């Protein structure tokens, strides 16, 4: 039986697709991204990649997309009703988000004990105001909902006519009230846009005869089934940079401290590897000015790419962060870094005459020779990349180093290798080498590495189990588990139960047995003391399926 994996990455400039089987990459394509209508370029990429291939051979489709990220950055999100109740020691009003934020009095403490009942009068007034405004998407968060979700569940019941409710305790087991509010808010804000997109994707694939399971890439480098992601679309944020990292891992044998640069048409994504493992944002990513609980690979995007527009102010030549279209060599109207590379002879891309025309027009305006403009623009872009890489290394070395596999105690990152991917990678490799003085490696298929990363990324899930032996309760918040346990329950029981709940969930969403590699990230056990006696234990177990590459796709692409 022929088994093929299809990966698609929607970037700011191009949409890439690949098909991989046991022999490696069997097909790849690159089409121009149409931001006003993503389905147009996605449909074209699917059609191109499936030319001459039996769609029944496609057994898995993985996507990464800029859709949710761009919606948040560009403030194109849906209006959300945010209903929040607090707990001891914090004022929920301090963490207001959106235009419809309501604090409902009521408190649950850190043990999960209800201290104060919800104020039903406030709740009724808030829901009426939201309905009057036509709001149909909601975020519901109480402070210690991971220890007792009763307030969130009650508010959820009172919103029975809503189209969607993002409920805080189902998003993460981590305790951080402000991050949970932001995560629930963004999850609701992109829900409708994301679901419209996800159903349209399935329709396009059906029309092309592809009936394989579809997954979406998450920020942590793993995937989740598309049908699961419909209730947690916030997890798809920053899936593009994650695809870059996984693609680089799939194509390169990385064992050392290293930097990844993914240079596209619009931006450059930077990531770090410590002893061959990518770094991770342990606590969650930051969106606009708000911290979230969305686990993510540690990446940084800067506004420098092949299509970055060149500008001159007096005698100063700069490039980016604006992209005003394609390079002039490719039909655009403004000189770009690609045009500069054409002018100095590094590349010979398409209409080089147009590149020279654009640079000469800048020469007439500024009095600086076109060759010098081109050289200064390239130098400026390289300096920006260099400075951002060095700043990121300094930032990493100023705090504990966490990778997708483990915490590296006392680790100091000292990279001297750059793995370079993206459309302009091969043409920029020499310039990057000169600027950094490091070893620069450009893998085969560097131009579609993101799509490869999407294709081979495995499904990942993380859960947290909480056990309170004094109250005889066990909770796994994001799986809605809340059961009674005996007082003699201990850490070994908790690890076993967490592993079993994870395995059951993975089976329920159809994850292959070979991909169910569960690792325990953290185990805590604290004695609870009243007076001078131990009255029970508070136990926490955090486990995950390791982000990484599908078992059957390992080592088939490395050079």
Short mmCIF file of N, CA, C and O in Angstrom, two decimals, residues 25-90:
data_model
loop_
_atom_site.label_atom_id
_atom_site.label_comp_id
_atom_site.label_asym_id
_atom_site.label_seq_id
_atom_site.Cartn_x
_atom_site.Cartn_y
_atom_site.Cartn_z
N UNK A 25 10.78 13.35 -0.46
CA UNK A 25 9.89 14.30 -1.12
C UNK A 25 9.61 13.82 -2.54
O UNK A 25 10.52 13.66 -3.34
N UNK A 26 8.33 13.60 -2.86
CA UNK A 26 7.97 13.14 -4.20
C UNK A 26 7.37 14.25 -5.05
O UNK A 26 7.29 14.14 -6.27
N UNK A 27 6.93 15.34 -4.41
CA UNK A 27 6.39 16.48 -5.16
C UNK A 27 6.41 17.71 -4.25
O UNK A 27 6.26 17.59 -3.03
N UNK A 28 6.62 18.86 -4.86
CA UNK A 28 6.53 20.11 -4.10
C UNK A 28 6.13 21.24 -5.04
O UNK A 28 6.39 21.19 -6.24
N UNK A 29 5.48 22.24 -4.46
CA UNK A 29 5.01 23.37 -5.26
C UNK A 29 5.03 24.63 -4.40
O UNK A 29 5.02 24.56 -3.18
N UNK A 30 5.05 25.77 -5.09
CA UNK A 30 5.06 27.07 -4.43
C UNK A 30 4.16 28.00 -5.24
O UNK A 30 4.37 28.17 -6.44
N UNK A 31 3.16 28.59 -4.58
CA UNK A 31 2.27 29.54 -5.25
C UNK A 31 2.23 30.82 -4.44
O UNK A 31 2.54 30.83 -3.24
N UNK A 32 1.85 31.90 -5.09
CA UNK A 32 1.77 33.20 -4.41
C UNK A 32 0.58 33.20 -3.46
O UNK A 32 -0.53 32.80 -3.83
N UNK A 33 0.81 33.62 -2.21
CA UNK A 33 -0.26 33.73 -1.22
C UNK A 33 -1.19 34.88 -1.57
O UNK A 33 -0.74 35.96 -1.95
N UNK A 34 -2.48 34.64 -1.46
CA UNK A 34 -3.49 35.66 -1.71
C UNK A 34 -4.15 36.01 -0.36
O UNK A 34 -5.13 35.37 0.04
N UNK A 35 -3.61 36.99 0.36
CA UNK A 35 -4.08 37.28 1.72
C UNK A 35 -5.56 37.60 1.81
O UNK A 35 -6.22 37.30 2.80
N UNK A 36 -6.13 38.22 0.75
CA UNK A 36 -7.55 38.57 0.76
C UNK A 36 -8.44 37.36 0.61
O UNK A 36 -9.64 37.40 0.91
N UNK A 37 -7.87 36.24 0.14
CA UNK A 37 -8.64 35.02 -0.06
C UNK A 37 -7.69 33.82 0.02
O UNK A 37 -7.22 33.32 -0.99
N UNK A 38 -7.41 33.38 1.26
CA UNK A 38 -6.44 32.31 1.45
C UNK A 38 -6.85 31.02 0.76
O UNK A 38 -6.00 30.25 0.31
N UNK A 39 -8.15 30.78 0.66
CA UNK A 39 -8.60 29.53 0.03
C UNK A 39 -8.19 29.46 -1.44
O UNK A 39 -7.98 28.38 -1.98
N UNK A 40 -8.05 30.62 -2.06
CA UNK A 40 -7.65 30.63 -3.47
C UNK A 40 -6.26 30.05 -3.66
O UNK A 40 -6.05 29.15 -4.49
N UNK A 41 -5.29 30.53 -2.87
CA UNK A 41 -3.93 30.02 -3.03
C UNK A 41 -3.80 28.60 -2.48
O UNK A 41 -3.04 27.79 -3.03
N UNK A 42 -4.54 28.29 -1.41
CA UNK A 42 -4.48 26.94 -0.86
C UNK A 42 -5.04 25.93 -1.86
O UNK A 42 -4.46 24.86 -2.09
N UNK A 43 -6.17 26.27 -2.47
CA UNK A 43 -6.77 25.39 -3.47
C UNK A 43 -5.82 25.17 -4.65
O UNK A 43 -5.66 24.05 -5.13
N UNK A 44 -5.15 26.25 -5.08
CA UNK A 44 -4.21 26.13 -6.20
C UNK A 44 -3.02 25.26 -5.82
O UNK A 44 -2.56 24.43 -6.61
N UNK A 45 -2.53 25.43 -4.59
CA UNK A 45 -1.40 24.61 -4.14
C UNK A 45 -1.78 23.14 -4.09
O UNK A 45 -1.01 22.26 -4.52
N UNK A 46 -2.97 22.84 -3.56
CA UNK A 46 -3.45 21.46 -3.52
C UNK A 46 -3.56 20.88 -4.94
O UNK A 46 -3.13 19.75 -5.19
N UNK A 47 -4.13 21.63 -5.84
CA UNK A 47 -4.29 21.15 -7.22
C UNK A 47 -2.93 20.88 -7.87
O UNK A 47 -2.74 19.87 -8.55
N UNK A 48 -2.00 21.81 -7.65
CA UNK A 48 -0.66 21.64 -8.25
C UNK A 48 0.03 20.39 -7.71
O UNK A 48 0.58 19.59 -8.47
N UNK A 49 -0.01 20.21 -6.40
CA UNK A 49 0.75 19.14 -5.77
C UNK A 49 0.16 17.77 -6.08
O UNK A 49 0.86 16.75 -6.08
N UNK A 50 -1.14 17.73 -6.34
CA UNK A 50 -1.80 16.44 -6.60
C UNK A 50 -1.81 16.05 -8.07
O UNK A 50 -2.31 14.98 -8.42
N UNK A 51 -1.26 16.90 -8.92
CA UNK A 51 -1.19 16.58 -10.35
C UNK A 51 -0.40 15.29 -10.57
O UNK A 51 0.76 15.18 -10.16
N UNK A 52 -1.03 14.30 -11.15
CA UNK A 52 -0.37 13.04 -11.43
C UNK A 52 -0.28 12.09 -10.24
O UNK A 52 0.37 11.04 -10.34
N UNK A 53 -0.90 12.44 -9.12
CA UNK A 53 -0.86 11.61 -7.92
C UNK A 53 -2.27 11.15 -7.56
O UNK A 53 -3.21 11.95 -7.56
N UNK A 54 -2.41 9.88 -7.29
CA UNK A 54 -3.70 9.32 -6.88
C UNK A 54 -4.04 9.86 -5.49
O UNK A 54 -3.32 9.58 -4.52
N UNK A 55 -5.12 10.65 -5.36
CA UNK A 55 -5.44 11.23 -4.05
C UNK A 55 -5.72 10.20 -2.96
O UNK A 55 -5.60 10.52 -1.78
N UNK A 56 -6.06 8.98 -3.34
CA UNK A 56 -6.32 7.94 -2.33
C UNK A 56 -5.04 7.52 -1.62
O UNK A 56 -5.10 6.87 -0.57
N UNK A 57 -3.88 7.87 -2.19
CA UNK A 57 -2.61 7.52 -1.55
C UNK A 57 -2.26 8.48 -0.40
O UNK A 57 -1.38 8.18 0.40
N UNK A 58 -2.95 9.62 -0.35
CA UNK A 58 -2.70 10.59 0.72
C UNK A 58 -3.38 10.09 1.99
O UNK A 58 -4.60 9.98 2.06
N UNK A 59 -2.58 9.79 3.01
CA UNK A 59 -3.11 9.22 4.25
C UNK A 59 -3.15 10.21 5.40
O UNK A 59 -3.71 9.93 6.46
N UNK A 60 -2.55 11.38 5.20
CA UNK A 60 -2.52 12.38 6.28
C UNK A 60 -2.24 13.74 5.64
O UNK A 60 -1.36 13.87 4.78
N UNK A 61 -2.99 14.76 6.07
CA UNK A 61 -2.79 16.14 5.59
C UNK A 61 -2.53 17.02 6.80
O UNK A 61 -3.34 17.06 7.73
N UNK A 62 -1.41 17.73 6.80
CA UNK A 62 -1.06 18.65 7.89
C UNK A 62 -0.92 20.07 7.34
O UNK A 62 -0.27 20.27 6.30
N UNK A 63 -1.51 21.03 8.03
CA UNK A 63 -1.49 22.42 7.59
C UNK A 63 -0.88 23.33 8.63
O UNK A 63 -1.06 23.12 9.83
N UNK A 64 -0.17 24.34 8.18
CA UNK A 64 0.16 25.47 9.06
C UNK A 64 -0.33 26.73 8.36
O UNK A 64 -0.28 26.83 7.14
N UNK A 65 -0.83 27.67 9.15
CA UNK A 65 -1.47 28.84 8.56
C UNK A 65 -1.21 30.09 9.38
O UNK A 65 -1.04 30.03 10.60
N UNK A 66 -1.17 31.22 8.70
CA UNK A 66 -1.02 32.53 9.35
C UNK A 66 -2.36 33.15 9.72
O UNK A 66 -2.41 34.26 10.24
N UNK A 67 -3.45 32.45 9.46
CA UNK A 67 -4.79 33.04 9.57
C UNK A 67 -5.06 33.65 10.94
O UNK A 67 -5.39 34.83 11.07
N UNK A 68 -4.92 32.85 12.00
CA UNK A 68 -5.27 33.35 13.33
C UNK A 68 -4.26 34.38 13.83
O UNK A 68 -4.64 35.38 14.46
N UNK A 69 -2.99 34.14 13.54
CA UNK A 69 -1.96 35.10 13.95
C UNK A 69 -2.24 36.48 13.36
O UNK A 69 -2.22 37.50 14.05
N UNK A 70 -2.48 36.51 12.04
CA UNK A 70 -2.72 37.79 11.36
C UNK A 70 -3.99 38.47 11.86
O UNK A 70 -4.04 39.69 12.00
N UNK A 71 -5.03 37.68 12.13
CA UNK A 71 -6.28 38.25 12.62
C UNK A 71 -6.07 38.99 13.94
O UNK A 71 -6.62 40.08 14.16
N UNK A 72 -5.25 38.41 14.81
CA UNK A 72 -4.98 39.04 16.11
C UNK A 72 -4.08 40.26 15.94
O UNK A 72 -4.37 41.34 16.48
N UNK A 73 -3.01 40.11 15.18
CA UNK A 73 -2.07 41.23 15.00
C UNK A 73 -2.75 42.42 14.33
O UNK A 73 -2.50 43.58 14.68
N UNK A 74 -3.62 42.14 13.36
CA UNK A 74 -4.27 43.20 12.60
C UNK A 74 -5.59 43.65 13.22
O UNK A 74 -6.32 44.44 12.64
N UNK A 75 -5.91 43.15 14.42
CA UNK A 75 -7.15 43.52 15.13
C UNK A 75 -8.40 43.29 14.27
O UNK A 75 -9.30 44.13 14.21
N UNK A 76 -8.44 42.13 13.64
CA UNK A 76 -9.58 41.77 12.81
C UNK A 76 -10.37 40.63 13.45
O UNK A 76 -10.88 39.74 12.77
N UNK A 77 -10.45 40.68 14.76
CA UNK A 77 -11.13 39.61 15.50
C UNK A 77 -12.59 39.97 15.77
O UNK A 77 -12.98 41.13 15.74
N UNK A 78 -13.36 38.95 16.10
CA UNK A 78 -14.75 39.11 16.46
C UNK A 78 -14.88 39.73 17.85
O UNK A 78 -14.03 39.52 18.73
N UNK A 79 -15.93 40.50 18.07
CA UNK A 79 -16.22 41.02 19.40
C UNK A 79 -16.58 39.86 20.33
O UNK A 79 -17.33 38.96 19.96
N UNK A 80 -16.01 39.91 21.54
CA UNK A 80 -16.17 38.81 22.49
C UNK A 80 -16.72 39.34 23.81
O UNK A 80 -16.27 40.37 24.31
N UNK A 81 -17.69 38.63 24.37
CA UNK A 81 -18.14 38.91 25.72
C UNK A 81 -17.28 38.15 26.70
O UNK A 81 -17.19 36.92 26.62
N UNK A 82 -16.60 38.86 27.61
CA UNK A 82 -15.70 38.23 28.57
C UNK A 82 -16.32 38.31 29.96
O UNK A 82 -16.55 39.40 30.49
N UNK A 83 -16.59 37.16 30.54
CA UNK A 83 -17.21 37.07 31.86
C UNK A 83 -16.23 36.41 32.81
O UNK A 83 -15.85 35.25 32.61
N UNK A 84 -15.81 37.16 33.84
CA UNK A 84 -14.71 36.73 34.70
C UNK A 84 -15.13 36.78 36.17
O UNK A 84 -15.75 37.74 36.60
N UNK A 85 -14.78 35.73 36.91
CA UNK A 85 -14.93 35.78 38.37
C UNK A 85 -13.56 35.50 38.98
O UNK A 85 -12.75 34.77 38.41
N UNK A 86 -13.29 36.10 40.14
CA UNK A 86 -11.95 36.09 40.70
C UNK A 86 -11.74 35.07 41.79
O UNK A 86 -12.35 34.02 41.85
N UNK A 87 -10.80 35.45 42.67
CA UNK A 87 -10.44 34.61 43.80
C UNK A 87 -9.62 35.46 44.76
O UNK A 87 -9.34 36.63 44.47
N UNK A 88 -9.22 34.91 45.86
CA UNK A 88 -8.47 35.70 46.85
C UNK A 88 -7.19 36.31 46.26
O UNK A 88 -6.47 35.67 45.51
N UNK A 89 -6.94 37.59 46.60
CA UNK A 89 -5.66 38.20 46.29
C UNK A 89 -5.52 38.80 44.91
O UNK A 89 -4.41 39.14 44.51
N UNK A 90 -6.60 38.96 44.17
CA UNK A 90 -6.44 39.51 42.82
C UNK A 90 -7.72 40.24 42.42
O UNK A 90 -8.83 39.85 42.80
#
